[in-house]
GROMACS .gro file of C-alpha atoms in nm:
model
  351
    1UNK     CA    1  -0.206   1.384  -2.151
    2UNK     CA    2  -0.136   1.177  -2.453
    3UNK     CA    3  -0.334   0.852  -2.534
    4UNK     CA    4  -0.047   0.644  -2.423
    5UNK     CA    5  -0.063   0.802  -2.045
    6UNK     CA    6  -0.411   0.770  -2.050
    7UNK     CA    7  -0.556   0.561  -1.800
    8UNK     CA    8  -0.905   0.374  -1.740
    9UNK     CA    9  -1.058   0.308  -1.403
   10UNK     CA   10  -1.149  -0.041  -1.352
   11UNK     CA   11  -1.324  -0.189  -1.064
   12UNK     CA   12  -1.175  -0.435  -0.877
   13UNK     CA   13  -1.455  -0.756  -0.963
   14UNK     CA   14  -1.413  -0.642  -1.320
   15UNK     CA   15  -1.071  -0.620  -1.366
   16UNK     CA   16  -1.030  -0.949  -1.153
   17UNK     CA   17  -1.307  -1.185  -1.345
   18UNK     CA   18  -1.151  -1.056  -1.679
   19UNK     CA   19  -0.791  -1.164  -1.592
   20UNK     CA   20  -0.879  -1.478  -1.477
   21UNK     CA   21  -1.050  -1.543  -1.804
   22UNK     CA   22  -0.775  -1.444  -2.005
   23UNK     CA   23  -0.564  -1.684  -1.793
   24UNK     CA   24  -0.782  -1.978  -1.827
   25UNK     CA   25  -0.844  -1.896  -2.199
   26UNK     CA   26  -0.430  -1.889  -2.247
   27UNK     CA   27  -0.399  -2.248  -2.070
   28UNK     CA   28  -0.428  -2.203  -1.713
   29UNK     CA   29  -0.644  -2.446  -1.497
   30UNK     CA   30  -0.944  -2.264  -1.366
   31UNK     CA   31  -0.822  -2.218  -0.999
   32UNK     CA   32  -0.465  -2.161  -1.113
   33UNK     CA   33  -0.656  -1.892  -1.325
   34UNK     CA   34  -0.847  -1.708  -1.043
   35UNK     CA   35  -0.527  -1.707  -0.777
   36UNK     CA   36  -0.330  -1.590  -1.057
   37UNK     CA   37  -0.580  -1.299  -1.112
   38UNK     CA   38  -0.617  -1.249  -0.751
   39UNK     CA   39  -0.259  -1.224  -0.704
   40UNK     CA   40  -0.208  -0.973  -1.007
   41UNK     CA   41  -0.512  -0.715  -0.889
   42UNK     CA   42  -0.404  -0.715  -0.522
   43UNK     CA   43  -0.054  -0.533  -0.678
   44UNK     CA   44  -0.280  -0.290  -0.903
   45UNK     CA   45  -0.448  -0.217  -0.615
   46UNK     CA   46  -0.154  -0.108  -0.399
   47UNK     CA   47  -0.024   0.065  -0.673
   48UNK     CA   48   0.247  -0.187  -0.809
   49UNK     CA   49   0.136  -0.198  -1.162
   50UNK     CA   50   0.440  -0.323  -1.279
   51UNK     CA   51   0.347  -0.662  -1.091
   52UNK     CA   52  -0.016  -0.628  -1.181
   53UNK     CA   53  -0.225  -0.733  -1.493
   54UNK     CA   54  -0.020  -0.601  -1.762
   55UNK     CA   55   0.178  -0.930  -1.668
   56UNK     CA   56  -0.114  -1.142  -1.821
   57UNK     CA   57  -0.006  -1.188  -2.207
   58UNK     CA   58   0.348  -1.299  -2.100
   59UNK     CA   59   0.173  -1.497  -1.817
   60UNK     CA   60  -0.032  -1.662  -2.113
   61UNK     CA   61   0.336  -1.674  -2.312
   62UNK     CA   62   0.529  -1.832  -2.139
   63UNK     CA   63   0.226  -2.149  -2.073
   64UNK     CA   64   0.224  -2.155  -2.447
   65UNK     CA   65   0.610  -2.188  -2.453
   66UNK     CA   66   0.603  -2.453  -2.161
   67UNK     CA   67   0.812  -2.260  -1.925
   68UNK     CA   68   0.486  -2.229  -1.709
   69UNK     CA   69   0.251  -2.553  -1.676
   70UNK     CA   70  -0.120  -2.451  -1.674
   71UNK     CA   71  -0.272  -2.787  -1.539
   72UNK     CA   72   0.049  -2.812  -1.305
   73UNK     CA   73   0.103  -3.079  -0.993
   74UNK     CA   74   0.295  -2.947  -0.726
   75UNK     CA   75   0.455  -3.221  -0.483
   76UNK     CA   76   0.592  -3.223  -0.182
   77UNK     CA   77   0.953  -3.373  -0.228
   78UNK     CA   78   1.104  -3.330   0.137
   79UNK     CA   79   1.037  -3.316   0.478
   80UNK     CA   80   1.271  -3.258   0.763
   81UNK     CA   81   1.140  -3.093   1.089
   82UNK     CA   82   1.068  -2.780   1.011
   83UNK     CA   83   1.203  -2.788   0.653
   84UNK     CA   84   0.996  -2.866   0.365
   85UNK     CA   85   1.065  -2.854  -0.020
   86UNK     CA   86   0.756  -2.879  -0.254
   87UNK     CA   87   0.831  -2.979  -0.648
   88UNK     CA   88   0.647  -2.689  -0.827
   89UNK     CA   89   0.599  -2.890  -1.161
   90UNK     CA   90   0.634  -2.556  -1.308
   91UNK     CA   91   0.306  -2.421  -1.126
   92UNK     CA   92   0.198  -2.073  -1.180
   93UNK     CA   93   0.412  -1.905  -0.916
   94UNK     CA   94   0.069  -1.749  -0.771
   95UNK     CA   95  -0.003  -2.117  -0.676
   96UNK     CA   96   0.298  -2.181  -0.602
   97UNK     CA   97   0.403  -1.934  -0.305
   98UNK     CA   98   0.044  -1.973  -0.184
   99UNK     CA   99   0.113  -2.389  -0.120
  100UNK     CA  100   0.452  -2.301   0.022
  101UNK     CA  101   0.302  -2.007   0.280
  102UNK     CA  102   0.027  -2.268   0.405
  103UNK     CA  103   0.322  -2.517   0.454
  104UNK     CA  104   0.515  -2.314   0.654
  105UNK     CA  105   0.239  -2.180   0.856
  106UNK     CA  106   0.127  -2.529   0.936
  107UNK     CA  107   0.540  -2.620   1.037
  108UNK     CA  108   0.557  -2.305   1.231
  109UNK     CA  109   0.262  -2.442   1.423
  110UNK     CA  110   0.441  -2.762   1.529
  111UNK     CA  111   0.726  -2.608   1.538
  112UNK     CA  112   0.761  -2.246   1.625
  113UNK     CA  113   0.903  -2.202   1.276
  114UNK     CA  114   0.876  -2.354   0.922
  115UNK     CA  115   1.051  -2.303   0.621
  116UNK     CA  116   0.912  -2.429   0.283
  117UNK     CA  117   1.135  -2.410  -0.034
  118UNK     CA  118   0.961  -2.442  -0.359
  119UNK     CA  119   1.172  -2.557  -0.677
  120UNK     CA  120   1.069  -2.515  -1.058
  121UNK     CA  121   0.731  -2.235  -0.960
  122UNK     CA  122   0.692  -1.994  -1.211
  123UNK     CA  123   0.706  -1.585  -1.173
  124UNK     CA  124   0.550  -1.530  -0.828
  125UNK     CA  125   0.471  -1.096  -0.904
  126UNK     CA  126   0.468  -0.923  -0.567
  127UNK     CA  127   0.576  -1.138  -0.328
  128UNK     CA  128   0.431  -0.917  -0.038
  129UNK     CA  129   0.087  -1.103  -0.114
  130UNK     CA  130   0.242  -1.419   0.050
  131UNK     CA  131   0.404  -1.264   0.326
  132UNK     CA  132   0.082  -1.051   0.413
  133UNK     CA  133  -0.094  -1.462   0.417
  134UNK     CA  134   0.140  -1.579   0.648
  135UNK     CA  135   0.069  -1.279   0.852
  136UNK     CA  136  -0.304  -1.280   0.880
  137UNK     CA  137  -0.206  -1.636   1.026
  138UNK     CA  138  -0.098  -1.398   1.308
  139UNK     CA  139   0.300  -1.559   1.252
  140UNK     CA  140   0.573  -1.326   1.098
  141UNK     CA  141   0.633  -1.392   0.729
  142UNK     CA  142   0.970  -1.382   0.543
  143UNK     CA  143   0.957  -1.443   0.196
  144UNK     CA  144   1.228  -1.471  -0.148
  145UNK     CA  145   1.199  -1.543  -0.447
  146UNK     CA  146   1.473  -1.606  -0.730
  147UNK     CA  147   1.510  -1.644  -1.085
  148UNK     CA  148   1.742  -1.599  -1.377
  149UNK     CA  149   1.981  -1.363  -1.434
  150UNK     CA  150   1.801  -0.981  -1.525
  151UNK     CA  151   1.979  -0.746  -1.319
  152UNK     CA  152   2.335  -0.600  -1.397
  153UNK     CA  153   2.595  -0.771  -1.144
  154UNK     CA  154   2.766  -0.456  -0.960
  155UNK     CA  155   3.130  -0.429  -1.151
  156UNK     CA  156   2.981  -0.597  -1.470
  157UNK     CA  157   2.875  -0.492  -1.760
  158UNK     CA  158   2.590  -0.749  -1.853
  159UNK     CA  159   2.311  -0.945  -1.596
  160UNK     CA  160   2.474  -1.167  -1.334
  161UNK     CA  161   2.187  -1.165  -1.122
  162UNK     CA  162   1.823  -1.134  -1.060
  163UNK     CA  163   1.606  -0.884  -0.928
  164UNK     CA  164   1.570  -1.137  -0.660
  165UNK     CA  165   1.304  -0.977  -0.447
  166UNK     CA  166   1.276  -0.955  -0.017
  167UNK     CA  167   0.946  -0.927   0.163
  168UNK     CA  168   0.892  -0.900   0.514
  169UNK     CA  169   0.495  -0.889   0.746
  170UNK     CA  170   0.501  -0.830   1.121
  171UNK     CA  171   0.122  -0.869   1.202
  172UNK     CA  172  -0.035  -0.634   1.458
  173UNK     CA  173  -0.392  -0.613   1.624
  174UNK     CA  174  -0.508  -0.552   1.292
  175UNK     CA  175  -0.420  -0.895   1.084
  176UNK     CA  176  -0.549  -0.688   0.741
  177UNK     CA  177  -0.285  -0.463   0.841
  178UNK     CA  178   0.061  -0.546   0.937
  179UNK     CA  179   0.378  -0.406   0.864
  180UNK     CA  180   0.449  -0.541   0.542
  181UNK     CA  181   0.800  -0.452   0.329
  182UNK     CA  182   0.844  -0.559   0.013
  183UNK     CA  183   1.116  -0.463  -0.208
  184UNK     CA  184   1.305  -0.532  -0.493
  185UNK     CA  185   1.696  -0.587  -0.460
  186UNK     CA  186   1.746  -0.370  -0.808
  187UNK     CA  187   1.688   0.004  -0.842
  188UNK     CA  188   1.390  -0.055  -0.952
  189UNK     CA  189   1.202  -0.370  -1.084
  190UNK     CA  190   1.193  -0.486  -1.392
  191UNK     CA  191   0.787  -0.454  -1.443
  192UNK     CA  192   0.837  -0.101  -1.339
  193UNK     CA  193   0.988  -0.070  -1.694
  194UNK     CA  194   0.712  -0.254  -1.826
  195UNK     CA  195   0.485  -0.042  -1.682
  196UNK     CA  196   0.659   0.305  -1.796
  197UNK     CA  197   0.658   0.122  -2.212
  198UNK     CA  198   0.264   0.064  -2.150
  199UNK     CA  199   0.202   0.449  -1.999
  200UNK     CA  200   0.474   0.617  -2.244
  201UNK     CA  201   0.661   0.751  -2.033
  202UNK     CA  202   1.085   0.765  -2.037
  203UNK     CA  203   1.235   0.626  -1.742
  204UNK     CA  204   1.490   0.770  -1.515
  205UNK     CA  205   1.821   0.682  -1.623
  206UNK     CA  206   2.000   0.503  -1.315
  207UNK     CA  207   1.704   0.226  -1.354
  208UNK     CA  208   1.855   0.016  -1.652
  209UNK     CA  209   2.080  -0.023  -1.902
  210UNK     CA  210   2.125  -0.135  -2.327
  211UNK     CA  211   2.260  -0.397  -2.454
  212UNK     CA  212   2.605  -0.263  -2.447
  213UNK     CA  213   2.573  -0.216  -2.102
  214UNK     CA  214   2.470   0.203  -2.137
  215UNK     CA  215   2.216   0.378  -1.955
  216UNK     CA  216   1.946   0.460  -2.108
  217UNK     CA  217   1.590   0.620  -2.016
  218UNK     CA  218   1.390   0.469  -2.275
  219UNK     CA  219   1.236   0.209  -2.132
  220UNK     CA  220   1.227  -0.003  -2.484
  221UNK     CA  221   1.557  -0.048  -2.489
  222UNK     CA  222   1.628  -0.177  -2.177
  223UNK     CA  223   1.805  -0.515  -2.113
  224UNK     CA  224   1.916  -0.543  -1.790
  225UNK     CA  225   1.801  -0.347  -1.439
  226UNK     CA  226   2.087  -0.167  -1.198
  227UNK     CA  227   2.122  -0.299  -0.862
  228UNK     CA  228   1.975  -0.141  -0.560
  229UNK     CA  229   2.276   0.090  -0.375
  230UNK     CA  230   2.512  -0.087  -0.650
  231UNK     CA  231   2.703  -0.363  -0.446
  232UNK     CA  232   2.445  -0.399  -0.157
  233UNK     CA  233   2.156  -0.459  -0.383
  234UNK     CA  234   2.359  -0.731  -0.631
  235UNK     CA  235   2.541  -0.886  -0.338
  236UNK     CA  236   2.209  -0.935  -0.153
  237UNK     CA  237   2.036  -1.066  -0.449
  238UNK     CA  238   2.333  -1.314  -0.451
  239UNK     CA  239   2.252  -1.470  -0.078
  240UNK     CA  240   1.890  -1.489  -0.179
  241UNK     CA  241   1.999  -1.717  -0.471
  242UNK     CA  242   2.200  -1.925  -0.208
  243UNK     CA  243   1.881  -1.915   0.022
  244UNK     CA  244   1.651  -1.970  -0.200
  245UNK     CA  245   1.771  -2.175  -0.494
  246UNK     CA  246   2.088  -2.345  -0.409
  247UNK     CA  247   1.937  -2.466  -0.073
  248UNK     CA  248   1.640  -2.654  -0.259
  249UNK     CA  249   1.857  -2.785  -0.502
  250UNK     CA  250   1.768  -2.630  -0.795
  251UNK     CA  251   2.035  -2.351  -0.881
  252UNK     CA  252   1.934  -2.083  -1.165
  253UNK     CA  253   2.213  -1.820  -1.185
  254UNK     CA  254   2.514  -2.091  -1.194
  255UNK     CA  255   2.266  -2.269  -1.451
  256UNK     CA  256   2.190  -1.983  -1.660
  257UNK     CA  257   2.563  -1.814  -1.638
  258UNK     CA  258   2.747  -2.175  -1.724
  259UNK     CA  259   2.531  -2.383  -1.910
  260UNK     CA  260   2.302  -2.120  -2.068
  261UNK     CA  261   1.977  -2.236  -1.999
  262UNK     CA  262   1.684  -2.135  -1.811
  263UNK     CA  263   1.621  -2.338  -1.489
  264UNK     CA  264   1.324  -2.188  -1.377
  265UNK     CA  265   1.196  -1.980  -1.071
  266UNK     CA  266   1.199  -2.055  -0.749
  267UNK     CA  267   1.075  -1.957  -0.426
  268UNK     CA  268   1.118  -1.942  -0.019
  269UNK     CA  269   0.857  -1.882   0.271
  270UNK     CA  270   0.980  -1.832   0.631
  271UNK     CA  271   0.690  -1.841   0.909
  272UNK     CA  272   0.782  -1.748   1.266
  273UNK     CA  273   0.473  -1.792   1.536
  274UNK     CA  274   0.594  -1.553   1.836
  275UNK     CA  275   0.389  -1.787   2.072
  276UNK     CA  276   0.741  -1.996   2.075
  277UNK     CA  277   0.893  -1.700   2.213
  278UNK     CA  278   0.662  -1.728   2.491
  279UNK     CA  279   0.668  -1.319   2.519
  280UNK     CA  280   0.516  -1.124   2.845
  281UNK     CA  281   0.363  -0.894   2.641
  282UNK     CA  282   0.159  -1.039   2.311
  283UNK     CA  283   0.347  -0.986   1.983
  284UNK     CA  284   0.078  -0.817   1.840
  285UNK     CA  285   0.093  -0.566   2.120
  286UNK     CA  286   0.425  -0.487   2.096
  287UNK     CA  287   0.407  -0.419   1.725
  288UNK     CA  288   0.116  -0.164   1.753
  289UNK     CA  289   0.343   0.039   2.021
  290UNK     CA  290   0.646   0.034   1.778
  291UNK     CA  291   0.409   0.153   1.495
  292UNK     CA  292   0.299   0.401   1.743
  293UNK     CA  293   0.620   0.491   1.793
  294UNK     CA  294   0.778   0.546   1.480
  295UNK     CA  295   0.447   0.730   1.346
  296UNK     CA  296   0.515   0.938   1.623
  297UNK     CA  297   0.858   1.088   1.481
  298UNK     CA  298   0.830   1.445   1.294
  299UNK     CA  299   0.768   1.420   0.976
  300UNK     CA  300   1.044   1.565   0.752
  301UNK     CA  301   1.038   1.847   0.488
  302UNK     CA  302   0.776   1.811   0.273
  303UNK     CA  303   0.638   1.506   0.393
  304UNK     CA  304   0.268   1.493   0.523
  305UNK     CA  305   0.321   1.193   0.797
  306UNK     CA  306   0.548   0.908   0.914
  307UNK     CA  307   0.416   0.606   0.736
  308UNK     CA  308   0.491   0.237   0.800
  309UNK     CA  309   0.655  -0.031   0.562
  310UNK     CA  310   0.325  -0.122   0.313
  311UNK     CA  311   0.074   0.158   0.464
  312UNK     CA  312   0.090   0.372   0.175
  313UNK     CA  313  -0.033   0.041  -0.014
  314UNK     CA  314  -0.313  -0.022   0.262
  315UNK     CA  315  -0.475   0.324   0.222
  316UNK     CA  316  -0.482   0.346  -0.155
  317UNK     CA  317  -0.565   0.001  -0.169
  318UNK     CA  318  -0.914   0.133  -0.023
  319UNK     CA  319  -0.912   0.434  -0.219
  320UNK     CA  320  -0.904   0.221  -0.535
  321UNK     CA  321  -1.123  -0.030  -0.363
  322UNK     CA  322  -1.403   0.257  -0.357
  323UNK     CA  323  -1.327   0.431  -0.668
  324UNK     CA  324  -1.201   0.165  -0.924
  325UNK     CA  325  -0.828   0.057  -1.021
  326UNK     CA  326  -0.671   0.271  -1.333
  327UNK     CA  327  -0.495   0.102  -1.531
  328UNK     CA  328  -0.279   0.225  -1.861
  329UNK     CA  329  -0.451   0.293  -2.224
  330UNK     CA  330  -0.182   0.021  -2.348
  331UNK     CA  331  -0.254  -0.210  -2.085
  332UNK     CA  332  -0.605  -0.204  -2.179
  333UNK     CA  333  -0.537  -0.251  -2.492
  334UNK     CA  334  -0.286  -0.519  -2.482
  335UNK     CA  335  -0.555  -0.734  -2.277
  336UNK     CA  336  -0.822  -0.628  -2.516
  337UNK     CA  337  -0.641  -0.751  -2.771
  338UNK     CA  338  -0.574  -1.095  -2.612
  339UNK     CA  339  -0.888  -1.109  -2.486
  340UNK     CA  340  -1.024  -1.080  -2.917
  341UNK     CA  341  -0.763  -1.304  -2.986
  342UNK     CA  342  -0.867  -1.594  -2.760
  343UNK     CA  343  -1.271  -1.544  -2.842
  344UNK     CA  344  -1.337  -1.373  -2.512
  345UNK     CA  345  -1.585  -1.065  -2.492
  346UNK     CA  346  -1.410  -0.748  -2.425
  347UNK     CA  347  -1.588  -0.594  -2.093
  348UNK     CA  348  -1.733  -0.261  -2.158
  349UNK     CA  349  -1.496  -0.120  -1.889
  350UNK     CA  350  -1.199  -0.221  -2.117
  351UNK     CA  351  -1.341  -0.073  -2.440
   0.00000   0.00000   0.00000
């Protein structure tokens, strides 16, 4: 293993009290810091690293360049029914997609369903977190997000898209539990790339391509992502930039592709209670038997068990829970370095 591969176990506390200092250190109010950090650790822990903490110095970046506002006001700027469209102010997106969850939850409760845009948010990492909080509401969450073009638009050569991302939670008897997907529209997602450049590693060579529009598997040179399936994955990244952005008003990939500038990010939260269904059997029941079902099908070739959408990330998520998060030698080091950089003491764990 070389020393790029390497990779340090961290325990959760640690690894979430140090991020959140680094955050607050690089700008970001103190409770904007800790959801932030909260956010970032729960994808570490289910084994998304490429949404987790190695995020943190372009986190810290971009509040330096303005494109993310540390001490941010988020307002709500509509209300119709069940529709509601909060003004992000450029919040971190952790903040964000947390304000736009509760709001939908709480619509969903007078209504049987709510819907909460939120314009001008920042990068919101792995959207699952929100969905999973509208879940342990006990309602079914449906979240998007959207943001400027990264991912190669099937047919082109160059970005036309984004790697706009889908995630859906179905809660069951177990609320700390439900079936959660969460997936990227492009082959793979962009921090996946980020992650592989931290560990080392090459990358396989369908996941992105140069700027001349060639595959590639190093993972340095990579400026745009493919699209998941080709035209499925770019033409459903398109309709979640009509859902999501050009329904709240605040359009990125027209923006970006016409005018050339950045508009933002931008996100959408969709809570269903299944009391407005008024269902014989409880919803929750009804899930566990489809789980049952489905975990009930023979496993193919090589595979140990059925799983569920998001199980694998429950069960490792207590694994690393118990025996510490490992994280990459250069993401260590990159925090380390920040963390010097900004007066901070470097935790023993990271050193």
């Amino acid at each position: 293993m070389n020393a790029a591969s390497a990779r340090k176990l961290i325990p959760q506390h640690a690894l979430e009290a140090f991020s959140a200092s680094l955050l607050e250190a690089g700008g970001f109010r103190q409770d904007y810091a800790r959801q932030t950090a909260e956010l970032l650790v729960w994808a570490n822990l289910r084994g998304a690293d490429s949404h987790g903490v190695l995020r943190i110095p372009r986190y810290i970046e971009m509040a330096e360049l303005g494109l993310v506002k540390g001490d941010a006001k988020p307002a709500l700027a509509r209300e119709f029914g069940a529709i509601a469209v909060i003004d992000g102010d450029l919040a971190p997106g952790a903040a964000g997609l947390s304000l736009a969850a509760d709001k939908a939850v709480a619509l969903a409760g007078k209504f049987g369903i709510g819907l909460c845009s939120i314009m001008r948010t920042s990068h919101a990492g792995a959207i699952g977190y929100f969905a999973e909080r509208v879940a342990k509401a006990g309602m079914v969450g449906i979240v998007m997000s959207a943001s400027k073009p990264l991912m190669v638009y099937h047919g082109s050569r160059g970005e036309g898209v984004s790697t706009n991302p889908l995630s859906i939670a179905a809660p069951g008897s177990n609320r700390d539990r439900p079936i959660l997907l969460d997936m990227s529209t492009a082959a793979v997602a962009l921090g996946k790339v980020m992650a592989a450049r931290d560990a080392g590693k090459p990358i396989s060579p369908d996941w992105g391509v140069d700027s001349n529009g060639v595959a590639t598997t190093d993972p340095a040179r990579v400026k745009a992502v493919l699209p998941m399936a080709g035209p499925k994955g770019s033409g459903l990244s398109l309709m979640i930039e009509v859902l999501v952005s050009v329904l709240g008003g605040n359009p990125l990939i027209s923006v970006a592709l016409k005018e050339k500038r950045d508009a933002g990010f931008n996100g959408l939260v969709i809570a269903i209670d299944p009391k407005a269904f008024g269902l014989d059997i409880p919803f929750e029941d009804e899930i566990e038997c489809l789980a049952g079902a489905i975990r009930s099908l023979p496993p193919a070739e090589g595979a140990d068990q059925v799983r569920l959408p998001g199980e694998r990330g429950f069960n490792l998520a207590e694994k690393r829970i118990a025996d510490g998060i490992p994280i990459a030698a250069g993401t260590v080091t990159r925090l380390a370095t920040e963390a010097t950089k900004r007066g901070i003491a470097v935790p023993r764990q990271f050193q």
